[in-house]
Every structure is written in structure tokens, then in C-alpha cells.
PDB file of C-alpha atoms in Angstrom:
ATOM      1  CA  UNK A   1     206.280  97.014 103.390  1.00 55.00           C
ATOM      2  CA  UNK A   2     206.848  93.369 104.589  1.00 59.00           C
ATOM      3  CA  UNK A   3     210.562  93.618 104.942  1.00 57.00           C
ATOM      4  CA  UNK A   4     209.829  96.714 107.054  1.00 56.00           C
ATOM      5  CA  UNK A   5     207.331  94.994 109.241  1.00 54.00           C
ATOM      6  CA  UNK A   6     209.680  92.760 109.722  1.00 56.00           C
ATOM      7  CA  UNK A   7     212.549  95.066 110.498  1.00 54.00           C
ATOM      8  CA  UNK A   8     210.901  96.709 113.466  1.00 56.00           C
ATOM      9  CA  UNK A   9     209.337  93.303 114.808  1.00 54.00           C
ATOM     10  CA  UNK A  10     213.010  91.969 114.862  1.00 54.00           C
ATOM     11  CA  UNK A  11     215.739  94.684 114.885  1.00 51.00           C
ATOM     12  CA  UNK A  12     218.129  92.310 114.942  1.00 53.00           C
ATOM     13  CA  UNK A  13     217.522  90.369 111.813  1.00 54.00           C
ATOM     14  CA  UNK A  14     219.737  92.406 109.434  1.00 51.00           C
ATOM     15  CA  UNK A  15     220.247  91.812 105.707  1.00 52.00           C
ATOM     16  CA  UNK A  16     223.661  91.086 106.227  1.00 50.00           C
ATOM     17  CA  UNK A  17     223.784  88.041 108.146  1.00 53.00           C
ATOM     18  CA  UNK A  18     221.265  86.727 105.849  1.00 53.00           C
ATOM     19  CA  UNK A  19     223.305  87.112 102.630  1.00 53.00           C
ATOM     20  CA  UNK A  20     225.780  84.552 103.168  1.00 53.00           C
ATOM     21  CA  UNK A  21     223.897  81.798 104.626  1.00 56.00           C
ATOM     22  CA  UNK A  22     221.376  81.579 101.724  1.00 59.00           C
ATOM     23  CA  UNK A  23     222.755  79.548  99.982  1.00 64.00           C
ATOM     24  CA  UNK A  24     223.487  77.244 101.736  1.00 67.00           C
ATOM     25  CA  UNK A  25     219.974  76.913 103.045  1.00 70.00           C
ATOM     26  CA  UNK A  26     218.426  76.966  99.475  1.00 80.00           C
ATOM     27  CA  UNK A  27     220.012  73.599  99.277  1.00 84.00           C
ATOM     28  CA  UNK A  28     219.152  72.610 103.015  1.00 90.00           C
ATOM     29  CA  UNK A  29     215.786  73.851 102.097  1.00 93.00           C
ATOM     30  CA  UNK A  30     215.389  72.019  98.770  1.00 94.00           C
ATOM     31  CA  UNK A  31     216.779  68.906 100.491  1.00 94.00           C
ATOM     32  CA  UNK A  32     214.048  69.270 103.318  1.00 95.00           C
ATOM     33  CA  UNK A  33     211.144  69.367 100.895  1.00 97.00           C
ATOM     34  CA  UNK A  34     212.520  66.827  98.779  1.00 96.00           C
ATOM     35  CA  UNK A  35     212.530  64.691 102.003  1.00 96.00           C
ATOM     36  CA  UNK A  36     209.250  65.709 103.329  1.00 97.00           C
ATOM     37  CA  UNK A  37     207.158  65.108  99.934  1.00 97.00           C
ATOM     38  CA  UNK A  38     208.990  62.067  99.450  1.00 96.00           C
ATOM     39  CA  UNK A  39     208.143  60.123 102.377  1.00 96.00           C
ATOM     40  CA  UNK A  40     205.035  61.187 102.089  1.00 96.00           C
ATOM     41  CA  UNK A  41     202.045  59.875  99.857  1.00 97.00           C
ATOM     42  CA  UNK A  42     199.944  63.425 100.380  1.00 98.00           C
ATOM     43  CA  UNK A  43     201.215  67.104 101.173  1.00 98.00           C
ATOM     44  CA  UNK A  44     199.921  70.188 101.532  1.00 98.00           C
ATOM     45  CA  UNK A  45     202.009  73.778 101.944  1.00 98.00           C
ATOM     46  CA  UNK A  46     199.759  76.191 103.009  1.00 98.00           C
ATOM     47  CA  UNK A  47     199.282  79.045 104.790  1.00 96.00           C
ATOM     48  CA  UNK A  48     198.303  78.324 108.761  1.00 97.00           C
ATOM     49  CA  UNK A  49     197.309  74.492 109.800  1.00 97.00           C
ATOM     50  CA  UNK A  50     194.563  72.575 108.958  1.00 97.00           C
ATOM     51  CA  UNK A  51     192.371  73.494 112.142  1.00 97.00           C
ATOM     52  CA  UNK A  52     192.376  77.340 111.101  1.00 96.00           C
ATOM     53  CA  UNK A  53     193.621  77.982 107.797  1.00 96.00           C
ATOM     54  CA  UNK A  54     195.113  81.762 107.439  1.00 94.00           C
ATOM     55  CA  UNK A  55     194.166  81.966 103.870  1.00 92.00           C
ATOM     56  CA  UNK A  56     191.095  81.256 101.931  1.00 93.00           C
ATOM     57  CA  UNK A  57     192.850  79.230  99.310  1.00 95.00           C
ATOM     58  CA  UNK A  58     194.320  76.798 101.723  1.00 96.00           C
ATOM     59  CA  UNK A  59     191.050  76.244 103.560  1.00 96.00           C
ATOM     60  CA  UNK A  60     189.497  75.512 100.338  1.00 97.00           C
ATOM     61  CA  UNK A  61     192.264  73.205  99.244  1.00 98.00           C
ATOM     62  CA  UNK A  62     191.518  71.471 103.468  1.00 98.00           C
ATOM     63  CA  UNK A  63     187.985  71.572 102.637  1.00 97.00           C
ATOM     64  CA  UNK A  64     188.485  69.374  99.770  1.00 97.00           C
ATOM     65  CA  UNK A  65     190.923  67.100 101.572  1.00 98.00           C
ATOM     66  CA  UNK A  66     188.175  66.706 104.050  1.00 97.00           C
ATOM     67  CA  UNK A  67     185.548  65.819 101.765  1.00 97.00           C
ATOM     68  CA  UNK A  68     187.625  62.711 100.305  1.00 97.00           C
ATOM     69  CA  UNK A  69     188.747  62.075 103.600  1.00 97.00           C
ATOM     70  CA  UNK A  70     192.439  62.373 102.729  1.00 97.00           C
ATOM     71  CA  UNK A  71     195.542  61.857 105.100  1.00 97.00           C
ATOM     72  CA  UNK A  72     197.973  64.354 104.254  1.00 97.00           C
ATOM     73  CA  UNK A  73     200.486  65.925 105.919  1.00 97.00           C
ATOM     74  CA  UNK A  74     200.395  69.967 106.695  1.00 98.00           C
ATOM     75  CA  UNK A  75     203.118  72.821 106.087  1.00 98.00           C
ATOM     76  CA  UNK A  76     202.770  75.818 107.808  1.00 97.00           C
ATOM     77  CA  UNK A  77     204.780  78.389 105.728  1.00 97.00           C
ATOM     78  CA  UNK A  78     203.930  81.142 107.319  1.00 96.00           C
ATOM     79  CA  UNK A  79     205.709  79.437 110.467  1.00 96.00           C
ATOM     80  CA  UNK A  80     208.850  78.861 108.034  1.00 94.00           C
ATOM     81  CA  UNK A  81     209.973  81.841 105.652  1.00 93.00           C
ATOM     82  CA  UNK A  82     212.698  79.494 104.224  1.00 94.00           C
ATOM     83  CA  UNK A  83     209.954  77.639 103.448  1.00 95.00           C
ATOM     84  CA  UNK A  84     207.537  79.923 102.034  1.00 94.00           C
ATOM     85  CA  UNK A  85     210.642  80.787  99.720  1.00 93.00           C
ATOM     86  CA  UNK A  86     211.550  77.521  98.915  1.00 96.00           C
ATOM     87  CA  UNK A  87     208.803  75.641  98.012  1.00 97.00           C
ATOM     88  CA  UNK A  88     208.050  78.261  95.371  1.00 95.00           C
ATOM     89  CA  UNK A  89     211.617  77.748  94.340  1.00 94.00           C
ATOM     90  CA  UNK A  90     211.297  73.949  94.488  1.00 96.00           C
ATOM     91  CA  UNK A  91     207.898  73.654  92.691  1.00 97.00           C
ATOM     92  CA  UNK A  92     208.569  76.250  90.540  1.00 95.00           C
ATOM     93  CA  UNK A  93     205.068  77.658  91.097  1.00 96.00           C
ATOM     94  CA  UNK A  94     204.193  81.680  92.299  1.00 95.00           C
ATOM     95  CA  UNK A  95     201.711  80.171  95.069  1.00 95.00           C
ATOM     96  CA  UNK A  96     200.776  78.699  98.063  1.00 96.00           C
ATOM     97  CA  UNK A  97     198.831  76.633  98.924  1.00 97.00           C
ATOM     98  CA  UNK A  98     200.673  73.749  96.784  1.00 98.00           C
ATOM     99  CA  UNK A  99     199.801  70.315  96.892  1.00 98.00           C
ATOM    100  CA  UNK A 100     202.130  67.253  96.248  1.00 98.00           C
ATOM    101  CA  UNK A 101     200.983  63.454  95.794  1.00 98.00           C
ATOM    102  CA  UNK A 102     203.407  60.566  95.641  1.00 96.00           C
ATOM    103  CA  UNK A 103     206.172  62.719  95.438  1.00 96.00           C
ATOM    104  CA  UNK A 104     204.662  65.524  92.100  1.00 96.00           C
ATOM    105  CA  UNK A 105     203.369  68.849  92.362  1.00 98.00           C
ATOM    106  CA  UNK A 106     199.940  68.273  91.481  1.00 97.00           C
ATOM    107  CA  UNK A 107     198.759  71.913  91.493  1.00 97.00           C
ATOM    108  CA  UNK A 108     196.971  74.748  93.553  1.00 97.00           C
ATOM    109  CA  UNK A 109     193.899  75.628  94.898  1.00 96.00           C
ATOM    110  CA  UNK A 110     192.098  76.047  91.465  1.00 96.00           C
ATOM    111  CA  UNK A 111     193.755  72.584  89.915  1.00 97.00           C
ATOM    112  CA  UNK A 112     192.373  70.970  92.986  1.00 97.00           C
ATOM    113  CA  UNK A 113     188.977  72.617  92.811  1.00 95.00           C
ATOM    114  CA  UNK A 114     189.109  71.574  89.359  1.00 93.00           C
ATOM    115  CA  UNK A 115     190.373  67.865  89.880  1.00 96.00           C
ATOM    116  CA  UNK A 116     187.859  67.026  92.751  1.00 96.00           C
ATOM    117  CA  UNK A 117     185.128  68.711  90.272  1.00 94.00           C
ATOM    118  CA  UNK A 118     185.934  66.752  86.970  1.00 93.00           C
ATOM    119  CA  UNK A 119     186.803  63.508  89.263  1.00 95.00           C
ATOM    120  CA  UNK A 120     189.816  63.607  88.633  1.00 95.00           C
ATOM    121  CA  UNK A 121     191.202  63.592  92.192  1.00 97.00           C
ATOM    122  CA  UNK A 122     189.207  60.220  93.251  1.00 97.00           C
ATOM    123  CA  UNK A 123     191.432  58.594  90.555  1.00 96.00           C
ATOM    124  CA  UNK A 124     194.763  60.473  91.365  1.00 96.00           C
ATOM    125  CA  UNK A 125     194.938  59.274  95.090  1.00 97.00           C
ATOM    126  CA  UNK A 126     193.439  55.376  93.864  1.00 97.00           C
ATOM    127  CA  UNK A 127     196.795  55.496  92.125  1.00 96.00           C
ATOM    128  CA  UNK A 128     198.682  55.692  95.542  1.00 96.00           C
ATOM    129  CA  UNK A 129     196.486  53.640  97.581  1.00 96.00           C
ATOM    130  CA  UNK A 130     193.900  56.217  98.936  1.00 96.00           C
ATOM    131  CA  UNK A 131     190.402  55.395  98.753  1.00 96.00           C
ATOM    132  CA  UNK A 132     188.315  58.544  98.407  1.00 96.00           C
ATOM    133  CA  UNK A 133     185.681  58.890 100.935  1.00 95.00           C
ATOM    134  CA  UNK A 134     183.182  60.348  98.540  1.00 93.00           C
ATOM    135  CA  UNK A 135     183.741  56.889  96.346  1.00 92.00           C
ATOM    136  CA  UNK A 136     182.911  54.836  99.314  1.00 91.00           C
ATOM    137  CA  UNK A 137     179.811  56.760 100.251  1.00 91.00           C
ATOM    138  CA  UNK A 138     179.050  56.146  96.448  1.00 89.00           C
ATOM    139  CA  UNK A 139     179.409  52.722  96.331  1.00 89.00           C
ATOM    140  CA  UNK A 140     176.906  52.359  99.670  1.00 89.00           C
ATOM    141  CA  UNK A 141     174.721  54.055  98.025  1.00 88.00           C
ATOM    142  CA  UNK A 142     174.618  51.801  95.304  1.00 86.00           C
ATOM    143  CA  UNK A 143     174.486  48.790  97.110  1.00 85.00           C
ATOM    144  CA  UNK A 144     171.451  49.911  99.097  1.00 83.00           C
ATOM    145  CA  UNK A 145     169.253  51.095  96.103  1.00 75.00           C
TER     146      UNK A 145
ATOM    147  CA  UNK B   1     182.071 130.822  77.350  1.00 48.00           C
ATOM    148  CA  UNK B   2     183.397 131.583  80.665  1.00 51.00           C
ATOM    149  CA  UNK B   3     186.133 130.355  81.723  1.00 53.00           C
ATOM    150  CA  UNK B   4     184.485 128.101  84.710  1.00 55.00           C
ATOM    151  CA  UNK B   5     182.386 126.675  82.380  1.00 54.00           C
ATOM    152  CA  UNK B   6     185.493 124.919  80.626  1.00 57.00           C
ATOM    153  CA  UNK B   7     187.326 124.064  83.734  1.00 59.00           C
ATOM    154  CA  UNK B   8     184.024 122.231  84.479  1.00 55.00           C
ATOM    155  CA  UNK B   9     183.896 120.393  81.462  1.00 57.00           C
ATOM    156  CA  UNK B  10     187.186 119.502  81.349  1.00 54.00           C
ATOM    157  CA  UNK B  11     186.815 118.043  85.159  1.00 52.00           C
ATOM    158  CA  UNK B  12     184.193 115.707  83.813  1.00 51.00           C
ATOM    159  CA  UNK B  13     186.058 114.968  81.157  1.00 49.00           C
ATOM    160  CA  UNK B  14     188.912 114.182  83.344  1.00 49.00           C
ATOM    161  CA  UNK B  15     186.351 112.121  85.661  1.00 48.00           C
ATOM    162  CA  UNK B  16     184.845 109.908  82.793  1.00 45.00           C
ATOM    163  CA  UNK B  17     188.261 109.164  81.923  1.00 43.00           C
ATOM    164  CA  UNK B  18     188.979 107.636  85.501  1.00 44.00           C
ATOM    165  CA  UNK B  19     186.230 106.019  85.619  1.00 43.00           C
ATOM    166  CA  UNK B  20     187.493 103.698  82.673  1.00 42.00           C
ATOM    167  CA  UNK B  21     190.935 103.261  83.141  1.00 45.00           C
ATOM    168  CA  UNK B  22     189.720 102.521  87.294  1.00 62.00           C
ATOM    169  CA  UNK B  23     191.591  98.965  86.582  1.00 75.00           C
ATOM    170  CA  UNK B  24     194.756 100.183  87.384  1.00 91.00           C
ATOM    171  CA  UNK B  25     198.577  99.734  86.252  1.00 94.00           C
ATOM    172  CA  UNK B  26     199.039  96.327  87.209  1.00 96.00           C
ATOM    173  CA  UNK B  27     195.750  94.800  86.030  1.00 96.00           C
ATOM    174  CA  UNK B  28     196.502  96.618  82.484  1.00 96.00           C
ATOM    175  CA  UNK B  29     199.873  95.109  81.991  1.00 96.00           C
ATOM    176  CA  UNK B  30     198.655  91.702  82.888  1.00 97.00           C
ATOM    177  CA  UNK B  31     196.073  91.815  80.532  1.00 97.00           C
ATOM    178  CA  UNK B  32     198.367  92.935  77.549  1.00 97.00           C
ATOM    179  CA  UNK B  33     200.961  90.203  78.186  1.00 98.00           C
ATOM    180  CA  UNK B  34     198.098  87.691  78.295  1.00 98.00           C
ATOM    181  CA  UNK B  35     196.185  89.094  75.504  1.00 97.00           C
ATOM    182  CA  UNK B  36     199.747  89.222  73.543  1.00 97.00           C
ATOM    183  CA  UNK B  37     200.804  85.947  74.189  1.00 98.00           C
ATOM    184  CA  UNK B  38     197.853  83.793  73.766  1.00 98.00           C
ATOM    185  CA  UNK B  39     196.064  85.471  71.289  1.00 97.00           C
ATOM    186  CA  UNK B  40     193.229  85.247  74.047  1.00 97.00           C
ATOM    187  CA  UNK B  41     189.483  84.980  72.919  1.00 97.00           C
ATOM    188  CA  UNK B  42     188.405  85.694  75.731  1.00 97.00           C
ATOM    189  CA  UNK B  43     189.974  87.773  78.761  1.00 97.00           C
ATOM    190  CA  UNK B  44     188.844  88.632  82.114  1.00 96.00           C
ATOM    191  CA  UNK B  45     191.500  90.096  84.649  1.00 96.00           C
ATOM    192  CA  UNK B  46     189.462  90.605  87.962  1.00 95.00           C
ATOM    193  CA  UNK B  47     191.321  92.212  90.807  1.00 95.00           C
ATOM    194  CA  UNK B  48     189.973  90.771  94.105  1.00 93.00           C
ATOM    195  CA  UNK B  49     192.676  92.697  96.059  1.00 92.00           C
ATOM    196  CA  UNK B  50     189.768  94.218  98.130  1.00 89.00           C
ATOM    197  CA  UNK B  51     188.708  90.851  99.441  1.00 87.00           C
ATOM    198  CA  UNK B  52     192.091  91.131 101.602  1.00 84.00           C
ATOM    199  CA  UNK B  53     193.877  92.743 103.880  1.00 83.00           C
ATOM    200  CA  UNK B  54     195.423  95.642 101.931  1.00 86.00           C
ATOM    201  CA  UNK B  55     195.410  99.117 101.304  1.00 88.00           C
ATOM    202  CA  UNK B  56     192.570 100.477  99.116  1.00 88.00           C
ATOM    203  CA  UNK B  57     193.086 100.254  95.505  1.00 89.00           C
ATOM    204  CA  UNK B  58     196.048  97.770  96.391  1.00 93.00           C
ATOM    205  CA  UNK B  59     196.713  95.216  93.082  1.00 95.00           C
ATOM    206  CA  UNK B  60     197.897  92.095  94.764  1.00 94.00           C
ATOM    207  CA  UNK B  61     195.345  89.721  94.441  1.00 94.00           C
ATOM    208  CA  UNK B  62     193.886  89.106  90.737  1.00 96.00           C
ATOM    209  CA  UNK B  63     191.606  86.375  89.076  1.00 96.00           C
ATOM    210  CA  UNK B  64     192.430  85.733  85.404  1.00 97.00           C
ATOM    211  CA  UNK B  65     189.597  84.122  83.233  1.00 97.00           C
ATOM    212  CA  UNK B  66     191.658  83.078  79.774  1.00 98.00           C
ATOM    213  CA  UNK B  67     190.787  81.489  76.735  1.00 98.00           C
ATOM    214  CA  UNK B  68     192.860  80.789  73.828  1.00 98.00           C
ATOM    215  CA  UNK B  69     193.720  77.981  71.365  1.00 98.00           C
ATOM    216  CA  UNK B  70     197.490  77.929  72.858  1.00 97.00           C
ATOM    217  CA  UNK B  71     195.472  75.782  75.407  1.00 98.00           C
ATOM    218  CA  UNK B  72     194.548  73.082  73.150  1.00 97.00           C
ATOM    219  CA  UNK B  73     195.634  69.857  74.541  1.00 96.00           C
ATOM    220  CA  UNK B  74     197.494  71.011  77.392  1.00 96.00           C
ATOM    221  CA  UNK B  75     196.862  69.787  80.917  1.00 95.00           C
ATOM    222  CA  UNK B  76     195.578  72.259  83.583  1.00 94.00           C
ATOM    223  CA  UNK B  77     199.063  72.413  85.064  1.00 96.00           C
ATOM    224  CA  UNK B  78     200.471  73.268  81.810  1.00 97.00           C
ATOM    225  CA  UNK B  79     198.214  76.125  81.309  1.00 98.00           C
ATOM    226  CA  UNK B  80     198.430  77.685  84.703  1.00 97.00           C
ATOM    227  CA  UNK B  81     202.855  77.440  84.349  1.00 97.00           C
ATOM    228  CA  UNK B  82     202.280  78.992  80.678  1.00 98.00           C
ATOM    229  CA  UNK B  83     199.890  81.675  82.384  1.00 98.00           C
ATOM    230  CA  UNK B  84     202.691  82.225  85.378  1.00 97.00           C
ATOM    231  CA  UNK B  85     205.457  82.164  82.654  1.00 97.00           C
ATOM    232  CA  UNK B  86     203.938  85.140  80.982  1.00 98.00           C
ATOM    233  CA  UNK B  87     203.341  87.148  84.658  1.00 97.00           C
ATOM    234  CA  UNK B  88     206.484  86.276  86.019  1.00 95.00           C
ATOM    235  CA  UNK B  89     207.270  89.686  86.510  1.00 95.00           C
ATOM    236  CA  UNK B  90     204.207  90.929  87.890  1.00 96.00           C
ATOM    237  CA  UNK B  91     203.979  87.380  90.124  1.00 95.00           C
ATOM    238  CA  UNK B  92     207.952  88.033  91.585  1.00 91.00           C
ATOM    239  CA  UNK B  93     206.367  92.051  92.115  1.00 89.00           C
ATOM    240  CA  UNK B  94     203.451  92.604  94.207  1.00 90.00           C
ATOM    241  CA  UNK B  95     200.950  89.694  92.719  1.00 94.00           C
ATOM    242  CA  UNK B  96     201.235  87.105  95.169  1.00 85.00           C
ATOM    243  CA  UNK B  97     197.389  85.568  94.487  1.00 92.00           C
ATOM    244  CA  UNK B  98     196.834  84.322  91.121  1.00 95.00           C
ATOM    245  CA  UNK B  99     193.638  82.555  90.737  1.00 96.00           C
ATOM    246  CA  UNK B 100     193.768  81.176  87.160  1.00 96.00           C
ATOM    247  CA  UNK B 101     190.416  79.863  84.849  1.00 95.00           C
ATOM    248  CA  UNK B 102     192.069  79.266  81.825  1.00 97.00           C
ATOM    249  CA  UNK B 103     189.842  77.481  79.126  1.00 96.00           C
ATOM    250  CA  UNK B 104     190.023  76.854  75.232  1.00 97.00           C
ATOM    251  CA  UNK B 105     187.258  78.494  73.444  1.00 97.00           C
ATOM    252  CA  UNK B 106     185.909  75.091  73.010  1.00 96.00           C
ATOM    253  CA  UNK B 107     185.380  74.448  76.446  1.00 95.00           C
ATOM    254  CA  UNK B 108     184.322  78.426  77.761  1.00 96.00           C
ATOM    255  CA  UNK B 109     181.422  77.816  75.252  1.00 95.00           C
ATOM    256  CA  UNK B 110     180.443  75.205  76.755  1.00 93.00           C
ATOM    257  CA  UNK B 111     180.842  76.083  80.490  1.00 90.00           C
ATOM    258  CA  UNK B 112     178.065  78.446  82.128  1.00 87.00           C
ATOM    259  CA  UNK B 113     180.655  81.007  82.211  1.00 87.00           C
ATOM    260  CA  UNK B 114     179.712  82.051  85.427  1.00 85.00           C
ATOM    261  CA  UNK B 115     182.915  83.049  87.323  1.00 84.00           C
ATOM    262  CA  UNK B 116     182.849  82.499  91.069  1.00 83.00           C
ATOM    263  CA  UNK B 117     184.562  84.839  93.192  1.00 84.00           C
ATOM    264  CA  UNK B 118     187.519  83.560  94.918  1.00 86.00           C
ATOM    265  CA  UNK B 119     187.384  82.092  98.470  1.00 84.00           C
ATOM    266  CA  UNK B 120     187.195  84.680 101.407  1.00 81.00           C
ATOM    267  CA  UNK B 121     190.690  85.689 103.270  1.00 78.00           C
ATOM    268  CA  UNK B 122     191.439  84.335 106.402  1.00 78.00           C
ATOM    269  CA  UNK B 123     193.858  86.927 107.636  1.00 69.00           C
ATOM    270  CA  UNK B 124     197.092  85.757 106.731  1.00 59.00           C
ATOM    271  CA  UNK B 125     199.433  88.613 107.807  1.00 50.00           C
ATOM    272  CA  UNK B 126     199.306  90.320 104.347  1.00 46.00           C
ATOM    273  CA  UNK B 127     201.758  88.003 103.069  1.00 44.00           C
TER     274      UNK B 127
END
């Protein structure tokens, strides 16, 4: 169904050109990610941008970024089908959105649901330097009772 | 008995059946392969296809609620890869939402076991 969408939105986009360059942009691809989650300390792949989200699991996964006030870079891979493909490939992992700190898949929407439930995710990004927002409204609160 | 009478029963016989295997191809096989491989005390495979932009009775979007002993002292990434291991097939087919809840039987007893339905869609071209 997709691969016929696509067909009649771009006739000229035939199989056969794309055969023998894909392999040598599975490495270009890998290579791009590698580069891109390296430098780094907070990514998210997901599907649309952080200002309007095409998928509820990436919104949710923004939503929580929000919360702890998070800097993290975005990956539209809906504007990137080597992308979409390849950071399944590279992450071994069926899904998007994924999420990557320091460098390591950390997980999907439900690990991060998860993580920022249990607490887990305040002590994940102390680890690289990232003071979660929710901590510091914590600690006011502390201070002023 | 007349003849009608039998076709008629035999309709709602046909109907009641339906009516319980309604979960569909996809949603049985990933329950077997789940229920096979983990030994699962617990199962739940929801299909929240109908929460996107698909065709009626469409099985692309599924929530799986698992618990099993395999899960005992794994991290959460560790269980979701095992759970994706065992759907690869279904995951590289037309599954391409996989919500995942997967507890030991330790921890579902102690959770409220109330299963939230999955965030709404946003549109997302049917990809």
C-alpha cells in the first residue's frame, strides 16, 4: 500500500535505481546516526518535530522531554526514509520514536513513560550533566516549606 | 425440521463463532508466540489499530500486556528486545506499533493492573 502511494506520488522513483545504491547508504546512513547521537548528549527520532508531533508516541515521548526540561535534539524521519530505515537498523529496535542519551539507545515511548514514572530518567540525564527540571522545582519546594 | 430452520441455526452458529475469534489472524499468532515463549502468566494482546488511520479491522497497531518469570531480573530494555525478538516477523510485516507492558508476575500483582490505552494518533501518513 505504502510503496504504491509512493509510486504514483513519484513516478519516477523506480525500484531499480534504488537497488544499487543501498548499500552504500546503509553505511552512509549508519555513519550519520553514529555522528548525530554522538555529538549529542540527548536525541530523539521521531515522527514530525517537536512543535507538532505526527504520532502520538513521539508527542508523548516530547511531552516528557518538556516536563524535565530537556535539550535534545529532534529527527524527523518521516522527512528522511533512509532514516526511518536506518535507525531501526542501527538501534536494532521495530520503532520510532527512539531515544538516545550520551551516545545509547535508551528505549521508546513506553521505557520513557516508564523511566520518568519510576524516576529513573531524573538520574539517567544527572549522569550526563542535565539537571531535571522537575528536581529543581523539587528542591524549591523543599527549601520553602 | 424444515430445512430453514437449520440454515438458521447454523447462521447463528456461524455468528457466535465470529464473534470469538473477532481478534483476528495477526493478534492470534502474536499471542501464541508470546504465550509459547515465555510461558506467560498473564497475556493481553490489545489491537489499537482503530485508534489510527487505517482500514477497518486493519492489525497494525497492538498493545501487549506480558507477564512471565523469563522477565526476572531483566531490565525493561531487555524485555521489550526479548518481546520484539519473538514478533520479529509480525514487527518486519504489517505491525509497525508495538506498545509493550511486560511485567513479572511479581510485579503485575502488585501494580493496579489497569492498562491505559495508548496515546492518540497524530496523523502520521499511515506509516
Amino acid at each position: 500500500m505504502n510503496s504504491l502511494l509512493r509510486r504514483s506520488i513519484f513516478p519516477l522513483y523506480s525500484n531499480t535505481r534504488k537497488i544499487p545504491s543501498r548499500l552504500f547508504a546503509d553505511v552512509a546512513v549508519k555513519d550519520k546516526i553514529d555522528d548525530i547521537v554522538k555529538k549529542n548528549k540527548v536525541v530523539v527520532f521521531m515522527k514530525g518535530v517537536p512543535d507538532a508531533p505526527r504520532c502520538g508516541f513521539s508527542n508523548a515521548v516530547v511531552q516528557i522531554m518538556r516536563m524535565h526540561a530537556v535539550p535534545y535534539e529532534s529527527h524527523d524521519v518521516l522527512s528522511d526514509e533512509n532514516l526511518r530505515q536506518g535507525i531501526k537498523d542501527y538501534s536494532n529496535w521495530p520503532t520510532i520514536p527512539q531515544v538516545f542519551i550520551n551516545g545509547e539507545f535508551v528505549g521508546g515511548c513506553d521505557i520513557m513513560l516508564q523511566m520518568h514514572q519510576s524516576g529513573e530518567l531524573v538520574e539517567e540525564l544527572k549522569k550526563v550533566g542535565i539537571k531535571s527540571a522537575l528536581l529543581t522545582a523539587e528542591e524549591t519546594k523543599k527549601e520553602e516549606a | 425440521m424444515s430445512l430453514s430452520f437449520q440454515h438458521g441455526r447454523l447462521i447463528s452458529v456461524l455468528v457466535t463463532r465470529k464473534m470469538t475469534t473477532l481478534s483476528g489472524v495477526v493478534a492470534d499468532s502474536i499471542r501464541m508466540k508470546l504465550e509459547t515463549a515465555l510461558q506467560t502468566k498473564h497475556l493481553e494482546v490489545i489491537n489499537e489499530s482503530y485508534m489510527h488511520n487505517v482500514p477497518k479491522g486493519a492489525e497494525t497497531h497492538f498493545k501487549v500486556v506480558v507477564v512471565s518469570d523469563k522477565f526476572d531480573g531483566l531490565p525493561l530494555i531487555k524485555r521489550h528486545r526479548l518481546i520484539n525478538d519473538i514478533l520479529r516477523e509480525e514487527l518486519q510485516g504489517g505491525v509497525h506499533a508495538l506498545s509493550i507492558i511486560a511485567k513479572t508476575p511479581e510485579q503485575w500483582d502488585k501494580s493496579d493492573k489497569i492498562i491505559e490505552s495508548s496515546p492518540n494518533c497524530r496523523g502520521g501518513f499511515g506509516k
